[in-house]
Coordinates of C-alpha atoms and ligand atoms in Angstrom, one line a residue:
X1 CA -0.8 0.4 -19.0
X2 CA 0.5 2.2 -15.8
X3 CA 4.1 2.6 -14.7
X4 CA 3.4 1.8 -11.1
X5 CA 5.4 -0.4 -9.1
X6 CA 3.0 -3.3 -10.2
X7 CA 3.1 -2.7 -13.9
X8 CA 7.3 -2.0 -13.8
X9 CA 7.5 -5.0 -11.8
X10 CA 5.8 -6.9 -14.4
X11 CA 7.1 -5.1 -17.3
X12 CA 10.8 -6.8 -16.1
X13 CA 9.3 -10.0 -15.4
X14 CA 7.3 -10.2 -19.0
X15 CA 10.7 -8.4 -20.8
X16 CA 12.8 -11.1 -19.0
X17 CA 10.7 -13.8 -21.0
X18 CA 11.8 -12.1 -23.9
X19 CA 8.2 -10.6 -24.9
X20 CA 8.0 -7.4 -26.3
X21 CA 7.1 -4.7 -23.6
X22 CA 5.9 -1.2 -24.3
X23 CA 4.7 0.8 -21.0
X24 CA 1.9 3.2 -21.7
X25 CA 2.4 6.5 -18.3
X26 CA 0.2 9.3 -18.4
X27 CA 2.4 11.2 -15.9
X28 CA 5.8 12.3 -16.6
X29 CA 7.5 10.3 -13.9
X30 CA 7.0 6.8 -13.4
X31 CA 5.9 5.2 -9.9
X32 CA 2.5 5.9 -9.9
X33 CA 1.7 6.7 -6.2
X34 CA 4.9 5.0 -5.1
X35 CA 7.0 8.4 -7.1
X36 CA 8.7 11.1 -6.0
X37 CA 7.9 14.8 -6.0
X38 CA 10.9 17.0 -6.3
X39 CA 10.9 20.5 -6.1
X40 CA 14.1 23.2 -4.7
X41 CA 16.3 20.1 -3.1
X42 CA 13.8 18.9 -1.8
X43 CA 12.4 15.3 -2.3
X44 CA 8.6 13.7 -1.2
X45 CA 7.5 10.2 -1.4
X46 CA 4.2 10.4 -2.7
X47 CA 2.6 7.7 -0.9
X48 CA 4.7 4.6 0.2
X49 CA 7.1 5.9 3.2
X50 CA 7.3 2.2 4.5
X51 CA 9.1 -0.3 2.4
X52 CA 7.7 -3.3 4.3
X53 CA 9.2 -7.3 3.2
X54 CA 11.5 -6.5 0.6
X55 CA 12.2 -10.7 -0.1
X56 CA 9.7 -10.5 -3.2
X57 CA 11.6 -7.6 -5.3
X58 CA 14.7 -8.6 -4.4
X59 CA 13.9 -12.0 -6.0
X60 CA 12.3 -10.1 -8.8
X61 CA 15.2 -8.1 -9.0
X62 CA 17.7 -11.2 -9.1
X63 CA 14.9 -13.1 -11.8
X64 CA 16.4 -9.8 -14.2
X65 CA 20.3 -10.3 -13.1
X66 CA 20.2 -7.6 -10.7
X67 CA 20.9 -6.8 -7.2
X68 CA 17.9 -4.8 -5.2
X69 CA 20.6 -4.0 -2.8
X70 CA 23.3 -2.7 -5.2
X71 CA 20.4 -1.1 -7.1
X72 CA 18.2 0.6 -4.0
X73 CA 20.4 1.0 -1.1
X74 CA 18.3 0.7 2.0
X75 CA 18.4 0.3 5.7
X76 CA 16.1 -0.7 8.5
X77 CA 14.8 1.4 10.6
X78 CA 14.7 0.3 15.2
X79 CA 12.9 1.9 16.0
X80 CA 10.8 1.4 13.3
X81 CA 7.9 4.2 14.4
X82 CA 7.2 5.9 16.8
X83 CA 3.6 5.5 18.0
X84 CA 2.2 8.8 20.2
X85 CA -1.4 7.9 22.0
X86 CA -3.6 10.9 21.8
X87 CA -5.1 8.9 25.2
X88 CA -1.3 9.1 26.9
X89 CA 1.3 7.3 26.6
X90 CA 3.8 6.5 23.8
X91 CA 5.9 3.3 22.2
X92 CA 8.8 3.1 20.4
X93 CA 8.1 0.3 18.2
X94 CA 11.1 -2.1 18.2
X95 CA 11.8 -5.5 17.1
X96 CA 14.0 -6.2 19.8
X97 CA 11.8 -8.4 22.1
X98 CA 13.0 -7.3 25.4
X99 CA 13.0 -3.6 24.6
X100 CA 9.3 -3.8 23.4
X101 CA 8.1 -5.8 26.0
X102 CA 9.8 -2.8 28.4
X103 CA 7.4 -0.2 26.1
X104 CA 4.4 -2.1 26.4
X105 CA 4.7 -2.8 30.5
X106 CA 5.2 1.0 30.4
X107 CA 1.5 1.6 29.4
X108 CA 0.2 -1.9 30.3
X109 CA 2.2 -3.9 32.8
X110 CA 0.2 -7.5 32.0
X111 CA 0.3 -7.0 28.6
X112 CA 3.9 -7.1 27.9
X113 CA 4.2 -11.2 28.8
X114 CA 1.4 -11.4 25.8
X115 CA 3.8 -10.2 23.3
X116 CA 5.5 -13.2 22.7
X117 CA 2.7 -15.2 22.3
X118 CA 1.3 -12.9 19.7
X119 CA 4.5 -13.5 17.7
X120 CA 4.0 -17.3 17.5
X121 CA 0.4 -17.5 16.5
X122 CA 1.4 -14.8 14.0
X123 CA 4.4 -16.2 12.8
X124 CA 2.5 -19.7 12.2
X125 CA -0.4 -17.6 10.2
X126 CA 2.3 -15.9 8.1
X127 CA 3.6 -19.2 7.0
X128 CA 0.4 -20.4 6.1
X129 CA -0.9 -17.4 4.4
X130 CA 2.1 -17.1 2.4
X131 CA 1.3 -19.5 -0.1
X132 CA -2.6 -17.9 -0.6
X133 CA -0.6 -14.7 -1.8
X134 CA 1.7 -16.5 -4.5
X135 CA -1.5 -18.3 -6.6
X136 CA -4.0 -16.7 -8.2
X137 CA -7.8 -17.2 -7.5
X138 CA -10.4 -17.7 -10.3
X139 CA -13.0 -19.6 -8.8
X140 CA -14.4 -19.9 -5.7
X141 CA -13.2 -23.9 -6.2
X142 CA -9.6 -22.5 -5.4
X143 CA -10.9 -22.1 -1.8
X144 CA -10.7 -25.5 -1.6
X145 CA -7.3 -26.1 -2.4
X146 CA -5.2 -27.7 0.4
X147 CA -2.8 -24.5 2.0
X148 CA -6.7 -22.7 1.9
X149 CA -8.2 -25.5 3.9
X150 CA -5.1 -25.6 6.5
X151 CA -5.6 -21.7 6.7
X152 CA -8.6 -21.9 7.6
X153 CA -9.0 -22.2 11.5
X154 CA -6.7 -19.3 11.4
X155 CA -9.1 -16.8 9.4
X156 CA -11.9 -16.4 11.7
X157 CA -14.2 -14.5 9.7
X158 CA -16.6 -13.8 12.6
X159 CA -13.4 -11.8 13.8
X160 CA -12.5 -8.6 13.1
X161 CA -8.2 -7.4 13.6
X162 CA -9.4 -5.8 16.9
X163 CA -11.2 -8.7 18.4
X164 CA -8.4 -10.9 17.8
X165 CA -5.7 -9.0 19.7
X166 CA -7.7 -8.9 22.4
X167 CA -6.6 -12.2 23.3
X168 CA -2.9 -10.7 23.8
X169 CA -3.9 -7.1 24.6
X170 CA -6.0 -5.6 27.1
X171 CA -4.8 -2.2 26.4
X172 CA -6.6 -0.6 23.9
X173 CA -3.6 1.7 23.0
X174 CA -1.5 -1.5 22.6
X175 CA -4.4 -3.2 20.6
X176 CA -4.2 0.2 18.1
X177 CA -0.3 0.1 18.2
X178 CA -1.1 -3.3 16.7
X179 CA -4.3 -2.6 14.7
X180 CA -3.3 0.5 12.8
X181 CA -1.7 -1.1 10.3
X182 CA -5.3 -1.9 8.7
X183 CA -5.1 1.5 7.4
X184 CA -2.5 0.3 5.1
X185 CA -5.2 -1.1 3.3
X186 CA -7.9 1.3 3.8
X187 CA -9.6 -0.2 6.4
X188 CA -10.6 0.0 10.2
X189 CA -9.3 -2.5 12.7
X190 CA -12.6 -2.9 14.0
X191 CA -14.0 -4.3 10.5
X192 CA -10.9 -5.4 8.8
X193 CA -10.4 -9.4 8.9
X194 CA -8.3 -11.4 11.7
X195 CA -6.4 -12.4 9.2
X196 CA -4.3 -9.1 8.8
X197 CA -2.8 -9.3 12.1
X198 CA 0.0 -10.5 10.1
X199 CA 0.5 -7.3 9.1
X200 CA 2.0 -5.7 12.5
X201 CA 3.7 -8.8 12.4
X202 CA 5.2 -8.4 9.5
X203 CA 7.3 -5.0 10.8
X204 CA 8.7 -6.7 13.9
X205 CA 9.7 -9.9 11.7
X206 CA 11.0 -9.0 8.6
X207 CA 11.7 -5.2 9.1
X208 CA 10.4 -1.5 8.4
X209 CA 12.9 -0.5 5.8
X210 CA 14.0 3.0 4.1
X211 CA 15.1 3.1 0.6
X212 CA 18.0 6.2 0.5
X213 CA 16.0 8.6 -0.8
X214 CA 12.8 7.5 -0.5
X215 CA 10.5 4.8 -1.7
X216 CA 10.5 6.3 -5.2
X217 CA 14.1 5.5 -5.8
X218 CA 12.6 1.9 -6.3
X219 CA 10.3 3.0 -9.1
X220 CA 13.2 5.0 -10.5
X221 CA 15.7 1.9 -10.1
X222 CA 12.7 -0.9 -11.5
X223 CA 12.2 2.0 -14.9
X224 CA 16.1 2.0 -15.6
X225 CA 16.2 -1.7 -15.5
X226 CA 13.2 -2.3 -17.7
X227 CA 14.6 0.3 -19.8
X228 CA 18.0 -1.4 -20.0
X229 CA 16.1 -4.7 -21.0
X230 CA 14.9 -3.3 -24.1
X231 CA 11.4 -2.4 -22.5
X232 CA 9.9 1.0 -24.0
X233 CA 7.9 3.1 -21.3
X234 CA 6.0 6.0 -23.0
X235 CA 5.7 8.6 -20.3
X236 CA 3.3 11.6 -20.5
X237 CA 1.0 9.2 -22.6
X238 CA -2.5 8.7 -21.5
X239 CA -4.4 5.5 -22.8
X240 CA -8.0 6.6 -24.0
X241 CA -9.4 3.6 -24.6
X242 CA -8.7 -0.5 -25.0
X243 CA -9.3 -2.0 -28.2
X244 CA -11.3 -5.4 -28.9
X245 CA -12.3 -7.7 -31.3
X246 CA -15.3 -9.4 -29.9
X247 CA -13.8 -9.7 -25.9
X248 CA -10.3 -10.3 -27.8
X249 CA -8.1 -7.7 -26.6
X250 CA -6.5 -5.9 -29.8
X251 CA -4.6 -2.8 -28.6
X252 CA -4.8 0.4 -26.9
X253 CA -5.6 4.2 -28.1
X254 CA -3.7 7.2 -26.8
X255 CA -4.3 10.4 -28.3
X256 CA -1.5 10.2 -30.4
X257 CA -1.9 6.6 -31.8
X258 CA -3.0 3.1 -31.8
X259 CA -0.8 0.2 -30.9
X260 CA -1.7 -3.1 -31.6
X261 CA -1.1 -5.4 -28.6
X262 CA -1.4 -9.2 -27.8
X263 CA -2.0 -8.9 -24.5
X264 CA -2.7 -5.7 -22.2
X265 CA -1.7 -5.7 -18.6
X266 CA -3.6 -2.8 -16.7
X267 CA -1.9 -1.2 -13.6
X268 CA -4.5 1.8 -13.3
X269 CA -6.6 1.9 -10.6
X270 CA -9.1 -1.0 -11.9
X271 CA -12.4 1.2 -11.0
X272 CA -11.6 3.8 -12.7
X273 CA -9.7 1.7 -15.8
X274 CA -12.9 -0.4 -16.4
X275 CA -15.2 2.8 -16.3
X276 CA -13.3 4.5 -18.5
X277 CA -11.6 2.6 -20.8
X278 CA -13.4 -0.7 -21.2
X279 CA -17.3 -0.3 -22.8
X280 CA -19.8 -1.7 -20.2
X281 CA -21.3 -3.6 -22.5
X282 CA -18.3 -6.1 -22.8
X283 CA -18.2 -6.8 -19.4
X284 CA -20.3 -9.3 -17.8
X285 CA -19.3 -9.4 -14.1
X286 CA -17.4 -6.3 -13.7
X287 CA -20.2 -3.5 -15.1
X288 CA -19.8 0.0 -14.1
X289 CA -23.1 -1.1 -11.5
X290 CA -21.2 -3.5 -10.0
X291 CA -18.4 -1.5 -9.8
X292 CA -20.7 1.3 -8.2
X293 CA -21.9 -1.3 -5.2
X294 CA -18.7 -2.2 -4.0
X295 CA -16.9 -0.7 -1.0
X296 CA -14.0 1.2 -1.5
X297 CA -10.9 2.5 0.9
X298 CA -10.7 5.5 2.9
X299 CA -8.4 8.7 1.0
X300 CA -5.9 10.9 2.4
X301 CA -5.2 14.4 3.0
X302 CA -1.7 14.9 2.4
X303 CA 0.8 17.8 2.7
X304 CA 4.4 18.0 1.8
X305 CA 6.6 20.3 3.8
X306 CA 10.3 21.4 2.7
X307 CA 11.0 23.2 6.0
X308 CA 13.8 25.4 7.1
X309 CA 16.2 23.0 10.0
X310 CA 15.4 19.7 11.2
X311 CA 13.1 18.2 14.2
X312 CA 15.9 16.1 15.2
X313 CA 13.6 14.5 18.1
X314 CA 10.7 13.8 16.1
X315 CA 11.1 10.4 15.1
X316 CA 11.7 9.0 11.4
X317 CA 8.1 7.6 11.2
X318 CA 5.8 9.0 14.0
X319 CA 1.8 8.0 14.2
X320 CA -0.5 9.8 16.2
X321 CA -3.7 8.1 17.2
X322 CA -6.9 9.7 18.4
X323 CA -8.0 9.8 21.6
X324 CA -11.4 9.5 19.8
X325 CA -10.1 6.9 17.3
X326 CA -13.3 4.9 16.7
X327 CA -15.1 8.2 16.2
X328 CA -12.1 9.5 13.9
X329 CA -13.2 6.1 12.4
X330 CA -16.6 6.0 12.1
X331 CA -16.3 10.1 10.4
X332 CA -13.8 8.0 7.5
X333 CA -15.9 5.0 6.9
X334 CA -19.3 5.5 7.9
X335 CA -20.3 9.3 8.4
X336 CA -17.9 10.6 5.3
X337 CA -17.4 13.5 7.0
X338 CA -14.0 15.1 7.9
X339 CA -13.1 15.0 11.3
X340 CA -11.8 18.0 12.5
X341 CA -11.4 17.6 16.7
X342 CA -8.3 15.5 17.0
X343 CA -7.9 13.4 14.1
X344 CA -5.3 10.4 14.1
X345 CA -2.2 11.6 11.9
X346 CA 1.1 10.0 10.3
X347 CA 4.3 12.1 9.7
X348 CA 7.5 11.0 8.1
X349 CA 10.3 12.5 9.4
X350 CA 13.2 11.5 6.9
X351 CA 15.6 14.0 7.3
X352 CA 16.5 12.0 10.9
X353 CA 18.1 9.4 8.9
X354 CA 18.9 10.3 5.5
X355 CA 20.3 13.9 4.8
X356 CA 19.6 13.3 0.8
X357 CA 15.9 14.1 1.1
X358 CA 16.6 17.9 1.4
X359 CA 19.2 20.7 0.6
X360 CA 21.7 21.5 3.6
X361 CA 20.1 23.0 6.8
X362 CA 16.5 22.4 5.7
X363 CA 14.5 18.9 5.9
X364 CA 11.3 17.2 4.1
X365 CA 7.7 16.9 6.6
X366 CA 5.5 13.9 5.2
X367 CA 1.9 14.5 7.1
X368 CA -0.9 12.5 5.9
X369 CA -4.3 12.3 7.8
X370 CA -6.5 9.5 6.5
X371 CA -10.0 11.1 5.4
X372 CA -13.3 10.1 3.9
X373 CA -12.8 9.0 0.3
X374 CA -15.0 11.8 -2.2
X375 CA -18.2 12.2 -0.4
X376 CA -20.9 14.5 -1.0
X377 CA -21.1 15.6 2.4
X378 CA -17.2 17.2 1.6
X379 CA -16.6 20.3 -0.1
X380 CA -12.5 20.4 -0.6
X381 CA -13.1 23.4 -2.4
X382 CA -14.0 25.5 0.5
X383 CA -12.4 23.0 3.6
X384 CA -9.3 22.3 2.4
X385 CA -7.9 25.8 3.8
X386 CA -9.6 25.0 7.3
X387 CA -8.6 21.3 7.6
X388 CA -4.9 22.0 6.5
X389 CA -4.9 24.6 9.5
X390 CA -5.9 22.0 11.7
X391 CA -3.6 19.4 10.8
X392 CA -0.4 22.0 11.0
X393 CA -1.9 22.5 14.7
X394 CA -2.1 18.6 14.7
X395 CA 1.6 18.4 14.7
X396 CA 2.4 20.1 18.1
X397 CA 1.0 16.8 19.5
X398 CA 3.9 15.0 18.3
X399 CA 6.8 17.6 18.8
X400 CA 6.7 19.7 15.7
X401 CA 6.5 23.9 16.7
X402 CA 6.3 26.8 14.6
X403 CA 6.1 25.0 11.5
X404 CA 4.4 27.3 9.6
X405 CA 6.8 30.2 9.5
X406 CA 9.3 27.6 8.2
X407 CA 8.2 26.3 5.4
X408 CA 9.6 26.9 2.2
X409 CA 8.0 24.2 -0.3
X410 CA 4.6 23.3 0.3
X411 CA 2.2 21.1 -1.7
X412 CA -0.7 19.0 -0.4
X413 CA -3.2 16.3 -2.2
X414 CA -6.8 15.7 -1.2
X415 CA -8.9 13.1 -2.6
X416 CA -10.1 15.3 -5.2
X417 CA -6.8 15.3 -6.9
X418 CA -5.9 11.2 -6.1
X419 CA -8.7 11.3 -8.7
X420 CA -8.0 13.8 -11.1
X421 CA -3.8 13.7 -11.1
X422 CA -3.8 10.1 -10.2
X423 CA -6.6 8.6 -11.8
X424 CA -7.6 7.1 -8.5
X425 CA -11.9 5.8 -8.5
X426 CA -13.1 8.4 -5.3
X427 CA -9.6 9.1 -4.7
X428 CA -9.7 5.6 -2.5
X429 CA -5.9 5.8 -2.1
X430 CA -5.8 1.9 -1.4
X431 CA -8.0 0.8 -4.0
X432 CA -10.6 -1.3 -3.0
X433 CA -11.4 -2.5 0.3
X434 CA -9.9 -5.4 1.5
X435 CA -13.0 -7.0 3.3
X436 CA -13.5 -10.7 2.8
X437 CA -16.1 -10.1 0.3
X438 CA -13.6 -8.4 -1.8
X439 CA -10.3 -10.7 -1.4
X440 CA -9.1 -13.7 -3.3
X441 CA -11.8 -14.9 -6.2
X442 CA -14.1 -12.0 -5.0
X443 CA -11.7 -9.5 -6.1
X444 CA -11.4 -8.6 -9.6
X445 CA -8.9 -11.2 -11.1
X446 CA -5.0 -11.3 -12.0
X447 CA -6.3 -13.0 -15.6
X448 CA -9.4 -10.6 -16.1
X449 CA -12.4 -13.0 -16.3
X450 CA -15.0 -10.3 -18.5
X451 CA -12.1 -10.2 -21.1
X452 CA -9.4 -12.0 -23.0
X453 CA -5.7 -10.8 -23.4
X454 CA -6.4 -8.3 -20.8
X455 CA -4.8 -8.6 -17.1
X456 CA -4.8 -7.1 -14.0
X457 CA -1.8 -6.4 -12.0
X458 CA -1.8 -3.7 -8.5
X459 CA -3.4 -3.0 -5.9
X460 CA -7.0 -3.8 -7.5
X461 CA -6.5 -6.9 -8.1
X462 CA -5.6 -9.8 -5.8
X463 CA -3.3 -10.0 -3.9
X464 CA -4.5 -6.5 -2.7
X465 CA -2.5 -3.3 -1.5
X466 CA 0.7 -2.4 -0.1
X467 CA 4.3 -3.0 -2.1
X468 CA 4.8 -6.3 -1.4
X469 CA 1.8 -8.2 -2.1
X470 CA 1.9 -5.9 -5.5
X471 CA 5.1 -7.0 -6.6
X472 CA 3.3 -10.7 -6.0
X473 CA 0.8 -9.7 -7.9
X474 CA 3.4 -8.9 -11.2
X475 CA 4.6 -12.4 -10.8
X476 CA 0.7 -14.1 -10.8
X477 CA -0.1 -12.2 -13.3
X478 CA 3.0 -12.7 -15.2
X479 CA 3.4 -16.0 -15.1
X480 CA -0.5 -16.5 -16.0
X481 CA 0.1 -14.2 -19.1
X482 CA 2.8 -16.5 -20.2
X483 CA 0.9 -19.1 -19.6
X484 CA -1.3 -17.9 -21.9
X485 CA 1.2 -17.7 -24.7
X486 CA 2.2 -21.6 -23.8
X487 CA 5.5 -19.7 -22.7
X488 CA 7.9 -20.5 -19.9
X489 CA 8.9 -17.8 -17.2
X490 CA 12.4 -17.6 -16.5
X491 CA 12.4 -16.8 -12.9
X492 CA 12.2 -18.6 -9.9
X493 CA 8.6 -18.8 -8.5
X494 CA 9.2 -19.5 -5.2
X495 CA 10.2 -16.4 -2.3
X496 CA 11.6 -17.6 0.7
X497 CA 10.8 -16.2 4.5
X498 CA 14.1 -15.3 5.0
X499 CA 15.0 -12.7 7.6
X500 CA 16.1 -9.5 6.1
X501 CA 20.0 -9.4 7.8
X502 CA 21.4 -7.8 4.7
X503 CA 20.9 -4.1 5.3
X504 CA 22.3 -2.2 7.7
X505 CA 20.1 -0.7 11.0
X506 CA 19.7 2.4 12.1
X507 CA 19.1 4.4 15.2
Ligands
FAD601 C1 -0.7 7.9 0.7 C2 -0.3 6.5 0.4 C3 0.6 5.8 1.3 C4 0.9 4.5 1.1 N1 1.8 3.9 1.9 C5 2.3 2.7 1.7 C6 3.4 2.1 2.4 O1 3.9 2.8 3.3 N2 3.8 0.9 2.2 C7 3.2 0.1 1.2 O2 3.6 -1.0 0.9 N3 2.2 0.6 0.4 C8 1.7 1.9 0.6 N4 0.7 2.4 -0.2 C9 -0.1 1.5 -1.1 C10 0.6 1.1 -2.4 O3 1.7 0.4 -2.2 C11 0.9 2.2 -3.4 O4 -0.2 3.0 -3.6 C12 1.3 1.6 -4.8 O5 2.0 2.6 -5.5 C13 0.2 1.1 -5.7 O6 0.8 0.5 -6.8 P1 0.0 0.1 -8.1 O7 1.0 -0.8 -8.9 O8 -1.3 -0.4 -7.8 O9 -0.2 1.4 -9.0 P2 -0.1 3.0 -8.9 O10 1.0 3.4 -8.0 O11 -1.4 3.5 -8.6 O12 0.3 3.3 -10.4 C14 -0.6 3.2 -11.5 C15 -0.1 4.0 -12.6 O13 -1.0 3.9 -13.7 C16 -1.0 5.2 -14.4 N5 -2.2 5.4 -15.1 C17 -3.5 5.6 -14.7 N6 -4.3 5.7 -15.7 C18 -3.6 5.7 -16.8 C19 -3.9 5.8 -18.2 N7 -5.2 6.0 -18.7 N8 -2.9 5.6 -19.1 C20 -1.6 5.4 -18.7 N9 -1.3 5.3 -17.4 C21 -2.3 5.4 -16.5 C22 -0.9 6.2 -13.2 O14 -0.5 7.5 -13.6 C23 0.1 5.5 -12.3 O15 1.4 5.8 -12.6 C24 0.4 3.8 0.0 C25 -0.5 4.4 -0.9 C26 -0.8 5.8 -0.7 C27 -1.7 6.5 -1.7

């Protein structure tokens, strides 16, 4: 159920093993939030802009007899953002080591020798991690198992991301530069685990890339193939309801019919799935109270620009960052309020590097501005109007001028309609938090433990958000599905952490 990057992934994976695959969409395109909104020429990523560690699809892709290159060309990006301190300064994130350490010593002279010392420790807690995010977690006994126990001096709980860095970086504009990925998953650097510094990490290692025409020509490219395998996706088909026999998974109901299913493998958002779709009754762990009490991401505001000409020196990927970022912070995750003074911003640029996203002479503007997810304390209704002023007012701080008499396509999502279009629990566009009480066995599992025949694949379940650990998550769940059915998969299990030296860079 779900034609998100999770649920094609696994679609090819399960079809591969010869099941029978039907794909139940409600929307009309597939991709979920990693789609693509088209309108005059001009094309939008809908949420993914970053297409971070591409190693696990490309296996997945090569599991299915295909090539992820042939299939989705791509490139990566040096610089791979640019970051722009509302406090002063700005980097131009590269992974060439000299280069960077030249940014950093521009803002913090004694921070730049740090650098490659922040690489080693990282790289050693990639390697360890790496396993963690290949097996699934049922119990809290898996903690136990030996790569956990060897990860261990490495998590720090007591941490948090920021904490961590401050053993490298004094600066606390280099710290954010470092920190900010945490928002990938919804969270603040101040509260998200240690563990994540891998994230950062993982840019500089393995590459920021950008699919040629955005990141929903992989959706597209993973829908043909499943298609081509025999795999039937039913778009503009909403499931109502999951179908039991005792816990027994049976089927699903649309409004149009009933199919009979052996096994159900749910890609929407898991919240919002369970409330709706499941009855409460039937689930022991995961009630709609439970559900309730646990702590979800932040949202975002987002508007999509077709503009007439191109900022040819605004960067591919620029991120703004508040002067006031633990206040911009603290309004997101504690206050649920908007903040409206100088909020931190991103803005894809794409236009800088690949002409395809728009018609001659214009280009595509990605803004988002991470906000509160729903809150009572926010009316969209009657801010939206004031708040999108403010943001096109935002962009002057990174270059942009007189955007507003140049646009010619404009379309914009708040949290209200992550909810209502995308089906998304409090419009909490990464799912649920990632805070140590919700990873691994304390997030809801890849073999769903209140039910039988049903599974979990996404950004819900574990490994968590963000494309790569998703597509991990198809192969857990995958692989435990056809475990299930005393069934062998017929791909290879195990990614490597090979450098990506395939695709071409670009400047
Ligand atoms: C604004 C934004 C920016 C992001 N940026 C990045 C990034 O740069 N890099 C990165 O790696 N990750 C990023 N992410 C996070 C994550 O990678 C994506 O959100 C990803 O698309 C989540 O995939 P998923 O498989 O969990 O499902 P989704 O993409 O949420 O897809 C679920 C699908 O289920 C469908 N569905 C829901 N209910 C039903 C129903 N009742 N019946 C049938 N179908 C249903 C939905 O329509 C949807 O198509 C971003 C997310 C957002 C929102």
């Amino acid at each position: 159920m779900g034609a998100g990057p999770g649920g094609l992934a696994s679609a090819m994976l399960l079809a591969k093993a010869g099941l029978e695959v039907t794909v139940i969409e409600k929307r009309g395109t597939v991709g979920g939030r990693t789609s693509t909104i088209e309108q005059d020429g001009f094309r939008f990523d809908v949420g993914p802009t970053f297409f971070l560690f591409p190693q696990v699809l490309r296996e997945i892709f090569a599991a299915t007899g295909h090539s992820l290159e042939k299939e989705v060309p791509m490139y990566r990006l040096d610089p791979q953002y640019r970051l722009i301190f509302g406090g002063g300064g700005q980097v131009d994130a590269t992974p060439n080591v000299e280069r960077m350490k030249a940014q950093i010593a521009a803002i913090s002279p004694g921070d730049a020798s740090r650098l490659e010392a922040y690489f080693r420790d990282n790289r050693e807690k990639l390697e360890r991690f790496t396993p963690i995010l290949q097996t699934e977690f049922e119990s809290w006994r898996d903690l136990l198992r030996p790569e956990m126990l060897k990860m261990l001096p490495l998590v720090r709980p007591w941490r948090s991301l920021d904490s961590d860095l401050r053993q490298y970086f004094k600066d606390d504009r280099i710290r954010l530069g470092f920190s900010f990925q945490s928002k990938y998953l919804g969270m603040s650097p101040f509260s998200c685990p240690s563990l994540f510094s891998i994230l950062s990490f993982l840019e500089y290692e393995h590459g920021v890339f950008h699919p040629v025409g955005g990141c929903g020509a992989v959706t597209a490219a993973m829908a043909r193939i499943a298609e081509g395998m025999g795999v039937k996706i039913l778009r503009n088909t909403a499931v109502e309801e999951l179908l039991f026999d005792g816990r027994k998974v049976t089927g699903v109901r649309t409004k149009e019919e009933t199919l009979d299913a052996e096994a159900v493998v749910v890609n929407a958002d898991f919240a919002q799935a369970m409330q709706r779709m499941v009855p409460n009754r039937l689930r022991k762990r995961w009630t709609d109270e439970r559900i309730e009490k646990k702590q979800f991401s932040c949202s975002t505001f987002m508007m999509y620009l077709g503009v007439e000409g191109l900022d040819k020196d605004v960067a591919h990927h620029t991120i703004y960052l508040s002067k006031n970022y633990e206040q911009n912070l603290k309004d997101i995750e504690h206050n649920h309020v908007l903040s409206t003074e100088d909020p931190s911003f991103y803005v894809q640029n794409a236009c800088v590097t690949d002409a395809s996203m728009a018609p001659e002479g214009m280009s595509t503007l990605y803004v988002l501005v991470p906000v509160t997810h729903e809150s009572e304390n926010v009316d969209w209704a009657k801010q939206e109007a004031g708040f999108r002023t403010m943001a096109i007012r935002q962009l002057e701080k990174i270059g942009i001028k007189d955007v507003e008499k140049r646009i010619r396509v404009e379309k914009r999502l708040t949290p209200q309609t992550w909810n209502s279009d995308f089906g998304l629990h409090l419009g909490a566009t990464f799912s649920m938090a990632h805070s140590l009480r919700q990873m691994l066995h304390l997030r809801p599992h890849n073999r769903f433990e209140d039910l039988d025949g049903v599974y979990l694949v996404g950004g819900g379940t574990h490994p968590g958000s963000g494309l790569p650990v998703i597509f991990e998550s198809a192969r857990i769940t995958s692989r435990l599905l056809l475990k299930d059915m005393e069934l062998e998969p017929k791909w290879n299990p195990a990614p490597r952490l090979e450098k990506s030296a395939v695709y071409e860079v670009a400047r």
